[in-house]
Structure formats: C-alpha cells, structure tokens
C-alpha cells in the first residue's frame, strides 16, 4: 500500500475543502470498498479524508412525506428502520441482500452508492483496464464476462455497477443531496451514475470534491407494495447476476402504477422506463410481464467470453422481472 496522509476534519465543509484542494485526495466513508482498493493498489491517493463520522447519521421525516437519509447512516441501520421497512420495503430488502452483517454495519449510505465495480480485471492491477487506467484497454472484452453488462455497455468498458441499494433507490425516484466546492445541490439518483461510453473512468456525474451528504426518498404510495429480487451464484455474500427492484399498484386486475429498476446488467442501476410504460394501464397478466421485459430488453447485447459469455442474463432477467411482478400482484390481491 502506498503511504498517504489521513485527515479527520470537523465538518463536511472542511472535508470538501480538503479534497477539492488536492486532486489526489479521496473521501473515506465506511472504508469497506476503498480500503480494499488501497491494499490492491487500485487506488493510491495522497490524502484520505474521513467523512463517515461527520455526515448526518439520522433518518428524518420531512414535510410532504419525504424521508431524508443522512449519508453517514450505516446500511444495517437503514435496512432496519421501521419507516423504511413499511414505506419502502424494496430498499430494506435490497440492503439486506448485500454483503454481510459485519460489512453492512460499517458501510455508509454515501459510500454504498459510490462503491466501484467488482469487475475482476479492474481489481487486478497487472492487466489493462480503461476504468483504472484510461486508454489501456478492456481485459473483459473477450475475457471472463459472466458478471458483465448486457445493457448500455461500450467497447471501452462492459462493467456493471455493483450496489443493490442503488437499484432500489433508482426505482424509488430518490434524490441525492451533494455538497461541492460551489455549495449544495440536488440531483435525481437516476442521473448520478453514468454509462461508460469512451470515458469509463468516470463512474458518476460528480466532480472531484463533491460529497454526498444525504439521499431523499419522496413519498410514493406505490412503494409500500415493493420488492427486491436478486439472483446470484451463492445464496449469500455474492453480487447480483441480475436483480429487480419493483413497486406496483393494481386496481381491479389492472396495473395503475409501476416502478422498476434492474441491477447486475449495466454500468448504472438501470431504470426500466420502457417496461414501466408497458405495465402502466395493462392487465396484471403473464403476457403483460413478458411484453414489459421484451420492451426493456430489446436493445440488450450480451458479451461473448472465455466462460461462455453472459447471454444467459437476458432470459434470467425476463424471468426475474416476471417473478417479482407476480409476487407483488399476488400480495396486492390478499
Ligand atoms: C466481501 C464483500 C461483499 C460485498 N457484497 C455486496 C453485495 O452483495 N451488494 C452490495 O451492494 N454491496 C456489496 N459489497 C460492497 C459494500 O456494500 C460496499 O463496500 C459499501 O457499501 C461501501 O460503503 P462504504 O461506506 O464502506 O464506502 P467506502 O469504501 O468508504 O467508499 C466507497 C467510495 O465512495 C467514496 N465515498 C464514500 N463516502 C462518500 C460520500 N459521502 N460522498 C462522496 N464520496 C464518498 C469513497 O471515496 C470511495 O470511492 C460487498 C463488499 C465486500 C467487501
Ligand atoms: S469492463 Fe471496465 S472495469 Fe472491467 S476491465 Fe473493462 S474497462 Fe476495466
């Protein structure tokens, strides 16, 4: 590990100033992702600025039914919060499907949203990777692609975003509050991450020195009937091959509202706008679920690979979407 300076400032503004002033500085949340990268040599900052203890660690009810989650709230606390479990079960389930109890006790809301890809080539500093070293090439193209993207990838990077929490936040229309060198601003969570295009080294639209300070969940009555379904190689302690976060409202057998996002299939938590369009106003039937999946996956492009590639993700995601919707509609009928 390369030596670095460590700072623990008094407040968020001072943390932003410290990182902004040094292009080789990074924020440290719970450290469960960044510390691994320091050890592997994937990250080699000059300065590490600890923020987990100075970010809000509270979950607050705001006017209009908004739930504000401080960026310092730990994943286990967020998953266990009564309001989250009742009003946004998809978020609680997504968090509990990720990592292990010990990791969730450390991981922060801000750090979870900004964790980096688990692409094995990204984590191996001996091989080319455009995300780690722009212009060096992508070892995953033609390599091991079981865990890689089928939607929105580019020839420069086919990695997927790993966070389960972020998929639920995307389906829930969450808003991200950011403190940057120019002050505070808010952006839709769905716009936080970016597709790789020809600059895969940039995971998000944030600029250097931007600190996530909170995430707001707007009131969404439909979210009370929501679920997260994750398919992975092992029952626990594994990242998603595919995942679905969904919320639906059904009246007299017709879907009146639907929110859907996918994980494990793109460089971003993927909001399934086309699927939602097919679902809204349609009868809650298997044909509708199939049509929704077909619409969303029309542009899906699997990657070939030494391990047989990842074309299996397309039928797997179809079935996972249908199973999640079936479950929610069944619960709604009770
Ligand atoms: C063995 C293992 C299994 C795992 N399995 C899963 C899984 O199945 N699903 C899943 O979703 N996750 C999984 N994880 C990942 C885990 O959820 C993340 O490591 C964790 O959520 C990151 O949060 P953190 O606070 O520790 O972030 P850190 O490691 O502290 O930081 C992560 C990144 O975010 C930046 N950062 C941190 N906080 C802020 C902020 N407030 N504003 C701006 N930048 C910030 C840091 O600079 C760094 O780049 C696993 C991790 C491990 C080690
Ligand atoms: S898929 Fe992306 S992260 Fe993985 S090796 Fe290629 S460029 Fe790097």
PDB file of C-alpha atoms in Angstrom, residues 50-308:
ATOM      1  CA  UNK A  50     -12.548  10.505   6.721  1.00  0.00           C
ATOM      2  CA  UNK A  51     -16.185  11.627   6.445  1.00  0.00           C
ATOM      3  CA  UNK A  52     -18.295   8.803   7.929  1.00  0.00           C
ATOM      4  CA  UNK A  53     -18.448  10.446  11.372  1.00  0.00           C
ATOM      5  CA  UNK A  54     -19.181  13.985  10.246  1.00  0.00           C
ATOM      6  CA  UNK A  55     -22.003  13.226   7.808  1.00  0.00           C
ATOM      7  CA  UNK A  56     -25.588  13.182   9.082  1.00  0.00           C
ATOM      8  CA  UNK A  57     -26.301   9.737  10.556  1.00  0.00           C
ATOM      9  CA  UNK A  58     -30.032  10.301  11.016  1.00  0.00           C
ATOM     10  CA  UNK A  59     -33.153   9.269   9.105  1.00  0.00           C
ATOM     11  CA  UNK A  60     -35.587  12.189   9.225  1.00  0.00           C
ATOM     12  CA  UNK A  61     -39.225  12.691   8.219  1.00  0.00           C
ATOM     13  CA  UNK A  62     -39.584  15.917   6.205  1.00  0.00           C
ATOM     14  CA  UNK A  63     -42.682  17.752   5.003  1.00  0.00           C
ATOM     15  CA  UNK A  64     -44.650  16.053   2.238  1.00  0.00           C
ATOM     16  CA  UNK A  65     -43.724  12.543   3.366  1.00  0.00           C
ATOM     17  CA  UNK A  66     -40.087  12.783   2.260  1.00  0.00           C
ATOM     18  CA  UNK A  67     -37.679  10.562   4.173  1.00  0.00           C
ATOM     19  CA  UNK A  68     -34.170  12.055   4.389  1.00  0.00           C
ATOM     20  CA  UNK A  69     -31.348   9.551   4.879  1.00  0.00           C
ATOM     21  CA  UNK A  70     -28.078  11.059   6.062  1.00  0.00           C
ATOM     22  CA  UNK A  71     -25.088   9.877   4.024  1.00  0.00           C
ATOM     23  CA  UNK A  72     -23.453   8.637   7.233  1.00  0.00           C
ATOM     24  CA  UNK A  73     -26.303   6.231   8.062  1.00  0.00           C
ATOM     25  CA  UNK A  74     -24.961   2.679   8.101  1.00  0.00           C
ATOM     26  CA  UNK A  75     -26.559   0.123   5.795  1.00  0.00           C
ATOM     27  CA  UNK A  76     -27.744  -2.130   8.640  1.00  0.00           C
ATOM     28  CA  UNK A  77     -29.455   0.776  10.396  1.00  0.00           C
ATOM     29  CA  UNK A  78     -31.174   1.880   7.192  1.00  0.00           C
ATOM     30  CA  UNK A  79     -32.402  -1.644   6.428  1.00  0.00           C
ATOM     31  CA  UNK A  80     -33.820  -1.979   9.945  1.00  0.00           C
ATOM     32  CA  UNK A  81     -35.594   1.391  10.119  1.00  0.00           C
ATOM     33  CA  UNK A  82     -39.326   0.852  10.679  1.00  0.00           C
ATOM     34  CA  UNK A  83     -40.332   3.617   8.237  1.00  0.00           C
ATOM     35  CA  UNK A  84     -38.127   2.152   5.517  1.00  0.00           C
ATOM     36  CA  UNK A  85     -39.449  -1.376   6.069  1.00  0.00           C
ATOM     37  CA  UNK A  86     -43.075  -0.176   5.960  1.00  0.00           C
ATOM     38  CA  UNK A  87     -42.945   2.542   3.300  1.00  0.00           C
ATOM     39  CA  UNK A  88     -40.059   1.332   1.105  1.00  0.00           C
ATOM     40  CA  UNK A  89     -39.653  -2.437   1.665  1.00  0.00           C
ATOM     41  CA  UNK A  90     -37.714  -2.747  -1.596  1.00  0.00           C
ATOM     42  CA  UNK A  91     -34.910  -0.660  -0.085  1.00  0.00           C
ATOM     43  CA  UNK A  92     -34.704  -2.681   3.111  1.00  0.00           C
ATOM     44  CA  UNK A  93     -34.681  -5.948   1.133  1.00  0.00           C
ATOM     45  CA  UNK A  94     -32.025  -4.666  -1.279  1.00  0.00           C
ATOM     46  CA  UNK A  95     -29.728  -3.655   1.574  1.00  0.00           C
ATOM     47  CA  UNK A  96     -30.184  -6.971   3.371  1.00  0.00           C
ATOM     48  CA  UNK A  97     -29.363  -8.888   0.181  1.00  0.00           C
ATOM     49  CA  UNK A  98     -25.948  -7.201   0.022  1.00  0.00           C
ATOM     50  CA  UNK A  99     -22.615  -8.092   1.615  1.00  0.00           C
ATOM     51  CA  UNK A 100     -22.617  -9.480   5.199  1.00  0.00           C
ATOM     52  CA  UNK A 101     -23.876  -8.239   8.573  1.00  0.00           C
ATOM     53  CA  UNK A 102     -20.403  -7.011   9.532  1.00  0.00           C
ATOM     54  CA  UNK A 103     -19.952  -5.129   6.251  1.00  0.00           C
ATOM     55  CA  UNK A 104     -23.431  -3.578   6.471  1.00  0.00           C
ATOM     56  CA  UNK A 105     -22.600  -2.362   9.966  1.00  0.00           C
ATOM     57  CA  UNK A 106     -19.676  -0.373   8.519  1.00  0.00           C
ATOM     58  CA  UNK A 107     -20.936   0.611   5.056  1.00  0.00           C
ATOM     59  CA  UNK A 108     -22.456   4.098   4.757  1.00  0.00           C
ATOM     60  CA  UNK A 109     -25.290   5.268   2.528  1.00  0.00           C
ATOM     61  CA  UNK A 110     -22.954   7.613   0.603  1.00  0.00           C
ATOM     62  CA  UNK A 111     -20.175   5.044   0.222  1.00  0.00           C
ATOM     63  CA  UNK A 112     -22.581   2.323  -0.876  1.00  0.00           C
ATOM     64  CA  UNK A 113     -23.931   4.498  -3.693  1.00  0.00           C
ATOM     65  CA  UNK A 114     -20.370   5.239  -4.851  1.00  0.00           C
ATOM     66  CA  UNK A 115     -18.774   1.824  -4.462  1.00  0.00           C
ATOM     67  CA  UNK A 116     -16.820   0.874  -7.558  1.00  0.00           C
ATOM     68  CA  UNK A 117     -17.329  -2.013  -9.961  1.00  0.00           C
ATOM     69  CA  UNK A 118     -16.380  -5.546  -8.922  1.00  0.00           C
ATOM     70  CA  UNK A 119     -15.003  -6.330 -12.416  1.00  0.00           C
ATOM     71  CA  UNK A 120     -12.124  -8.721 -11.653  1.00  0.00           C
ATOM     72  CA  UNK A 121      -9.869  -7.011 -14.187  1.00  0.00           C
ATOM     73  CA  UNK A 122     -10.469  -3.629 -12.544  1.00  0.00           C
ATOM     74  CA  UNK A 123      -9.217  -5.137  -9.286  1.00  0.00           C
ATOM     75  CA  UNK A 124      -6.131  -6.723 -10.876  1.00  0.00           C
ATOM     76  CA  UNK A 125      -3.515  -4.018 -11.436  1.00  0.00           C
ATOM     77  CA  UNK A 126      -1.397  -6.331 -13.629  1.00  0.00           C
ATOM     78  CA  UNK A 127      -3.862  -6.286 -16.551  1.00  0.00           C
ATOM     79  CA  UNK A 128      -5.222  -3.473 -18.778  1.00  0.00           C
ATOM     80  CA  UNK A 129      -8.419  -1.720 -17.689  1.00  0.00           C
ATOM     81  CA  UNK A 130      -9.777   1.512 -19.150  1.00  0.00           C
ATOM     82  CA  UNK A 131     -11.593   2.332 -15.938  1.00  0.00           C
ATOM     83  CA  UNK A 132      -8.449   2.079 -13.824  1.00  0.00           C
ATOM     84  CA  UNK A 133      -6.048   3.395 -16.452  1.00  0.00           C
ATOM     85  CA  UNK A 134      -7.781   5.260 -19.296  1.00  0.00           C
ATOM     86  CA  UNK A 135      -6.652   4.167 -22.762  1.00  0.00           C
ATOM     87  CA  UNK A 136      -5.008   0.928 -21.598  1.00  0.00           C
ATOM     88  CA  UNK A 137      -7.747  -1.358 -22.990  1.00  0.00           C
ATOM     89  CA  UNK A 138     -10.505  -3.535 -21.578  1.00  0.00           C
ATOM     90  CA  UNK A 139      -9.446  -7.018 -20.488  1.00  0.00           C
ATOM     91  CA  UNK A 140     -13.050  -8.089 -20.044  1.00  0.00           C
ATOM     92  CA  UNK A 141     -13.827  -7.834 -23.753  1.00  0.00           C
ATOM     93  CA  UNK A 142     -13.212 -11.411 -24.898  1.00  0.00           C
ATOM     94  CA  UNK A 143     -12.323 -12.386 -21.307  1.00  0.00           C
ATOM     95  CA  UNK A 144     -14.494 -13.562 -18.406  1.00  0.00           C
ATOM     96  CA  UNK A 145     -17.848 -11.903 -18.857  1.00  0.00           C
ATOM     97  CA  UNK A 146     -20.318 -13.830 -16.686  1.00  0.00           C
ATOM     98  CA  UNK A 147     -20.733 -10.841 -14.385  1.00  0.00           C
ATOM     99  CA  UNK A 148     -20.681  -8.130 -17.040  1.00  0.00           C
ATOM    100  CA  UNK A 149     -23.192  -5.847 -18.740  1.00  0.00           C
ATOM    101  CA  UNK A 150     -25.849  -6.611 -21.335  1.00  0.00           C
ATOM    102  CA  UNK A 151     -27.352  -3.104 -21.441  1.00  0.00           C
ATOM    103  CA  UNK A 152     -25.689   0.253 -22.163  1.00  0.00           C
ATOM    104  CA  UNK A 153     -22.102  -1.067 -22.395  1.00  0.00           C
ATOM    105  CA  UNK A 154     -19.483   0.346 -24.770  1.00  0.00           C
ATOM    106  CA  UNK A 155     -16.430  -1.165 -26.445  1.00  0.00           C
ATOM    107  CA  UNK A 156     -14.369   0.637 -23.779  1.00  0.00           C
ATOM    108  CA  UNK A 157     -15.997  -0.939 -20.741  1.00  0.00           C
ATOM    109  CA  UNK A 158     -18.592  -3.640 -20.086  1.00  0.00           C
ATOM    110  CA  UNK A 159     -18.521  -3.490 -16.278  1.00  0.00           C
ATOM    111  CA  UNK A 160     -21.649  -3.378 -14.111  1.00  0.00           C
ATOM    112  CA  UNK A 161     -22.463  -1.220 -11.111  1.00  0.00           C
ATOM    113  CA  UNK A 162     -22.477  -3.478  -8.036  1.00  0.00           C
ATOM    114  CA  UNK A 163     -24.733  -1.795  -5.451  1.00  0.00           C
ATOM    115  CA  UNK A 164     -28.054  -3.427  -4.550  1.00  0.00           C
ATOM    116  CA  UNK A 165     -29.137  -0.377  -2.534  1.00  0.00           C
ATOM    117  CA  UNK A 166     -28.660   1.839  -5.585  1.00  0.00           C
ATOM    118  CA  UNK A 167     -31.078  -0.266  -7.669  1.00  0.00           C
ATOM    119  CA  UNK A 168     -33.816   0.268  -5.089  1.00  0.00           C
ATOM    120  CA  UNK A 169     -33.004   3.996  -4.816  1.00  0.00           C
ATOM    121  CA  UNK A 170     -33.301   4.256  -8.611  1.00  0.00           C
ATOM    122  CA  UNK A 171     -36.746   2.649  -8.659  1.00  0.00           C
ATOM    123  CA  UNK A 172     -37.879   4.907  -5.792  1.00  0.00           C
ATOM    124  CA  UNK A 173     -37.057   8.215  -7.557  1.00  0.00           C
ATOM    125  CA  UNK A 174     -34.565   9.099  -4.810  1.00  0.00           C
ATOM    126  CA  UNK A 175     -32.828  12.484  -4.888  1.00  0.00           C
ATOM    127  CA  UNK A 176     -29.153  12.927  -3.991  1.00  0.00           C
ATOM    128  CA  UNK A 177     -28.007  15.934  -1.966  1.00  0.00           C
ATOM    129  CA  UNK A 178     -24.442  16.894  -2.777  1.00  0.00           C
ATOM    130  CA  UNK A 179     -22.137  19.408  -1.102  1.00  0.00           C
ATOM    131  CA  UNK A 180     -19.478  20.607  -3.511  1.00  0.00           C
ATOM    132  CA  UNK A 181     -16.926  23.424  -3.650  1.00  0.00           C
ATOM    133  CA  UNK A 182     -19.720  25.693  -5.001  1.00  0.00           C
ATOM    134  CA  UNK A 183     -22.271  24.814  -2.284  1.00  0.00           C
ATOM    135  CA  UNK A 184     -25.188  22.408  -2.102  1.00  0.00           C
ATOM    136  CA  UNK A 185     -27.236  20.960  -4.946  1.00  0.00           C
ATOM    137  CA  UNK A 186     -29.701  18.120  -5.530  1.00  0.00           C
ATOM    138  CA  UNK A 187     -29.847  15.696  -8.417  1.00  0.00           C
ATOM    139  CA  UNK A 188     -32.053  12.713  -9.242  1.00  0.00           C
ATOM    140  CA  UNK A 189     -30.425   9.450  -8.128  1.00  0.00           C
ATOM    141  CA  UNK A 190     -31.169   8.023 -11.579  1.00  0.00           C
ATOM    142  CA  UNK A 191     -28.784  10.635 -13.061  1.00  0.00           C
ATOM    143  CA  UNK A 192     -25.964  10.044 -10.555  1.00  0.00           C
ATOM    144  CA  UNK A 193     -24.247   7.146 -12.344  1.00  0.00           C
ATOM    145  CA  UNK A 194     -23.229   7.271 -15.995  1.00  0.00           C
ATOM    146  CA  UNK A 195     -22.824   4.837 -18.864  1.00  0.00           C
ATOM    147  CA  UNK A 196     -19.214   4.085 -19.834  1.00  0.00           C
ATOM    148  CA  UNK A 197     -19.125   5.471 -23.408  1.00  0.00           C
ATOM    149  CA  UNK A 198     -15.478   6.452 -24.073  1.00  0.00           C
ATOM    150  CA  UNK A 199     -14.767   7.688 -20.530  1.00  0.00           C
ATOM    151  CA  UNK A 200     -15.408   4.655 -18.325  1.00  0.00           C
ATOM    152  CA  UNK A 201     -13.022   6.003 -15.679  1.00  0.00           C
ATOM    153  CA  UNK A 202     -15.891   8.298 -14.638  1.00  0.00           C
ATOM    154  CA  UNK A 203     -18.485   6.262 -12.741  1.00  0.00           C
ATOM    155  CA  UNK A 204     -20.741   9.207 -11.910  1.00  0.00           C
ATOM    156  CA  UNK A 205     -21.538  12.800 -12.837  1.00  0.00           C
ATOM    157  CA  UNK A 206     -19.962  14.043  -9.574  1.00  0.00           C
ATOM    158  CA  UNK A 207     -16.904  16.310  -9.760  1.00  0.00           C
ATOM    159  CA  UNK A 208     -13.790  15.992  -7.620  1.00  0.00           C
ATOM    160  CA  UNK A 209     -14.610  17.295  -4.127  1.00  0.00           C
ATOM    161  CA  UNK A 210     -18.356  16.587  -4.359  1.00  0.00           C
ATOM    162  CA  UNK A 211     -19.555  14.959  -1.144  1.00  0.00           C
ATOM    163  CA  UNK A 212     -22.889  13.135  -0.872  1.00  0.00           C
ATOM    164  CA  UNK A 213     -24.493  14.401   2.317  1.00  0.00           C
ATOM    165  CA  UNK A 214     -27.971  12.855   2.147  1.00  0.00           C
ATOM    166  CA  UNK A 215     -30.437  10.946  -0.013  1.00  0.00           C
ATOM    167  CA  UNK A 216     -34.127  11.909  -0.026  1.00  0.00           C
ATOM    168  CA  UNK A 217     -36.874   9.384  -0.693  1.00  0.00           C
ATOM    169  CA  UNK A 218     -40.016  11.134  -1.951  1.00  0.00           C
ATOM    170  CA  UNK A 219     -43.412   9.937  -0.746  1.00  0.00           C
ATOM    171  CA  UNK A 220     -44.540   7.180  -3.126  1.00  0.00           C
ATOM    172  CA  UNK A 221     -47.663   5.319  -2.023  1.00  0.00           C
ATOM    173  CA  UNK A 222     -46.878   2.640  -4.622  1.00  0.00           C
ATOM    174  CA  UNK A 223     -43.607   1.891  -2.808  1.00  0.00           C
ATOM    175  CA  UNK A 224     -45.449   0.206   0.062  1.00  0.00           C
ATOM    176  CA  UNK A 225     -46.042  -2.692  -2.347  1.00  0.00           C
ATOM    177  CA  UNK A 226     -42.455  -3.156  -3.479  1.00  0.00           C
ATOM    178  CA  UNK A 227     -39.851  -5.915  -3.514  1.00  0.00           C
ATOM    179  CA  UNK A 228     -36.239  -6.652  -4.412  1.00  0.00           C
ATOM    180  CA  UNK A 229     -35.292  -9.947  -6.029  1.00  0.00           C
ATOM    181  CA  UNK A 230     -31.634 -10.804  -6.514  1.00  0.00           C
ATOM    182  CA  UNK A 231     -30.230 -13.784  -8.424  1.00  0.00           C
ATOM    183  CA  UNK A 232     -26.633 -14.723  -7.621  1.00  0.00           C
ATOM    184  CA  UNK A 233     -24.207 -17.618  -7.733  1.00  0.00           C
ATOM    185  CA  UNK A 234     -24.490 -18.301  -3.975  1.00  0.00           C
ATOM    186  CA  UNK A 235     -27.338 -17.777  -1.527  1.00  0.00           C
ATOM    187  CA  UNK A 236     -25.455 -15.022   0.284  1.00  0.00           C
ATOM    188  CA  UNK A 237     -22.316 -12.939   0.166  1.00  0.00           C
ATOM    189  CA  UNK A 238     -22.339 -12.589  -3.620  1.00  0.00           C
ATOM    190  CA  UNK A 239     -23.060  -9.765  -6.042  1.00  0.00           C
ATOM    191  CA  UNK A 240     -26.110  -9.900  -8.314  1.00  0.00           C
ATOM    192  CA  UNK A 241     -26.008 -11.698 -11.647  1.00  0.00           C
ATOM    193  CA  UNK A 242     -29.295  -9.887 -12.224  1.00  0.00           C
ATOM    194  CA  UNK A 243     -31.660  -8.151  -9.839  1.00  0.00           C
ATOM    195  CA  UNK A 244     -35.029  -6.440  -9.996  1.00  0.00           C
ATOM    196  CA  UNK A 245     -36.413  -3.679  -7.779  1.00  0.00           C
ATOM    197  CA  UNK A 246     -40.129  -3.180  -8.426  1.00  0.00           C
ATOM    198  CA  UNK A 247     -43.160  -1.435  -6.979  1.00  0.00           C
ATOM    199  CA  UNK A 248     -46.650  -1.864  -8.420  1.00  0.00           C
ATOM    200  CA  UNK A 249     -50.146  -0.713  -7.691  1.00  0.00           C
ATOM    201  CA  UNK A 250     -53.013  -2.871  -9.007  1.00  0.00           C
ATOM    202  CA  UNK A 251     -56.723  -1.936  -9.137  1.00  0.00           C
ATOM    203  CA  UNK A 252     -59.323  -4.446 -10.358  1.00  0.00           C
ATOM    204  CA  UNK A 253     -56.653  -6.517 -12.063  1.00  0.00           C
ATOM    205  CA  UNK A 254     -55.103  -3.540 -13.877  1.00  0.00           C
ATOM    206  CA  UNK A 255     -51.636  -2.151 -13.082  1.00  0.00           C
ATOM    207  CA  UNK A 256     -52.162   1.523 -12.295  1.00  0.00           C
ATOM    208  CA  UNK A 257     -48.587   2.390 -11.344  1.00  0.00           C
ATOM    209  CA  UNK A 258     -45.225   0.656 -11.737  1.00  0.00           C
ATOM    210  CA  UNK A 259     -41.610   1.500 -10.850  1.00  0.00           C
ATOM    211  CA  UNK A 260     -38.900  -0.873 -11.998  1.00  0.00           C
ATOM    212  CA  UNK A 261     -35.097  -0.904 -11.949  1.00  0.00           C
ATOM    213  CA  UNK A 262     -32.532  -3.608 -12.783  1.00  0.00           C
ATOM    214  CA  UNK A 263     -29.177  -4.430 -11.206  1.00  0.00           C
ATOM    215  CA  UNK A 264     -26.241  -6.510 -12.422  1.00  0.00           C
ATOM    216  CA  UNK A 265     -26.840  -5.732 -16.082  1.00  0.00           C
ATOM    217  CA  UNK A 266     -25.434  -2.242 -16.747  1.00  0.00           C
ATOM    218  CA  UNK A 267     -22.783   0.276 -15.729  1.00  0.00           C
ATOM    219  CA  UNK A 268     -25.591   2.074 -13.895  1.00  0.00           C
ATOM    220  CA  UNK A 269     -28.526   0.929 -11.780  1.00  0.00           C
ATOM    221  CA  UNK A 270     -30.888   0.618 -14.754  1.00  0.00           C
ATOM    222  CA  UNK A 271     -34.272   2.333 -14.551  1.00  0.00           C
ATOM    223  CA  UNK A 272     -36.604   0.291 -16.752  1.00  0.00           C
ATOM    224  CA  UNK A 273     -38.668   3.128 -18.244  1.00  0.00           C
ATOM    225  CA  UNK A 274     -39.839   1.125 -21.247  1.00  0.00           C
ATOM    226  CA  UNK A 275     -41.014  -1.753 -19.075  1.00  0.00           C
ATOM    227  CA  UNK A 276     -42.872   0.678 -16.818  1.00  0.00           C
ATOM    228  CA  UNK A 277     -44.648   2.147 -19.830  1.00  0.00           C
ATOM    229  CA  UNK A 278     -45.834  -1.312 -20.910  1.00  0.00           C
ATOM    230  CA  UNK A 279     -47.009  -2.129 -17.385  1.00  0.00           C
ATOM    231  CA  UNK A 280     -48.990   1.021 -16.589  1.00  0.00           C
ATOM    232  CA  UNK A 281     -52.628   0.616 -17.575  1.00  0.00           C
ATOM    233  CA  UNK A 282     -52.189  -3.031 -18.641  1.00  0.00           C
ATOM    234  CA  UNK A 283     -53.828  -6.103 -17.088  1.00  0.00           C
ATOM    235  CA  UNK A 284     -51.669  -7.817 -14.462  1.00  0.00           C
ATOM    236  CA  UNK A 285     -51.013 -10.933 -16.540  1.00  0.00           C
ATOM    237  CA  UNK A 286     -48.057 -13.039 -17.685  1.00  0.00           C
ATOM    238  CA  UNK A 287     -48.449 -11.577 -21.206  1.00  0.00           C
ATOM    239  CA  UNK A 288     -48.029  -8.072 -19.806  1.00  0.00           C
ATOM    240  CA  UNK A 289     -44.915  -9.066 -17.819  1.00  0.00           C
ATOM    241  CA  UNK A 290     -43.431 -10.660 -20.954  1.00  0.00           C
ATOM    242  CA  UNK A 291     -44.212  -7.577 -23.054  1.00  0.00           C
ATOM    243  CA  UNK A 292     -42.599  -5.342 -20.432  1.00  0.00           C
ATOM    244  CA  UNK A 293     -39.421  -7.440 -20.402  1.00  0.00           C
ATOM    245  CA  UNK A 294     -39.338  -7.573 -24.217  1.00  0.00           C
ATOM    246  CA  UNK A 295     -39.631  -3.782 -24.445  1.00  0.00           C
ATOM    247  CA  UNK A 296     -36.828  -3.165 -21.957  1.00  0.00           C
ATOM    248  CA  UNK A 297     -34.501  -5.825 -23.290  1.00  0.00           C
ATOM    249  CA  UNK A 298     -34.939  -5.053 -26.995  1.00  0.00           C
ATOM    250  CA  UNK A 299     -31.505  -3.384 -27.063  1.00  0.00           C
ATOM    251  CA  UNK A 300     -29.742  -5.889 -24.803  1.00  0.00           C
ATOM    252  CA  UNK A 301     -26.377  -7.054 -26.171  1.00  0.00           C
ATOM    253  CA  UNK A 302     -24.703  -9.982 -24.414  1.00  0.00           C
ATOM    254  CA  UNK A 303     -20.911 -10.282 -24.310  1.00  0.00           C
ATOM    255  CA  UNK A 304     -19.090 -13.377 -25.584  1.00  0.00           C
ATOM    256  CA  UNK A 305     -16.457 -14.651 -23.226  1.00  0.00           C
ATOM    257  CA  UNK A 306     -13.978 -17.358 -22.277  1.00  0.00           C
ATOM    258  CA  UNK A 307     -16.531 -18.568 -19.736  1.00  0.00           C
ATOM    259  CA  UNK A 308     -19.332 -18.899 -22.292  1.00  0.00           C
TER     260      UNK A 308
END
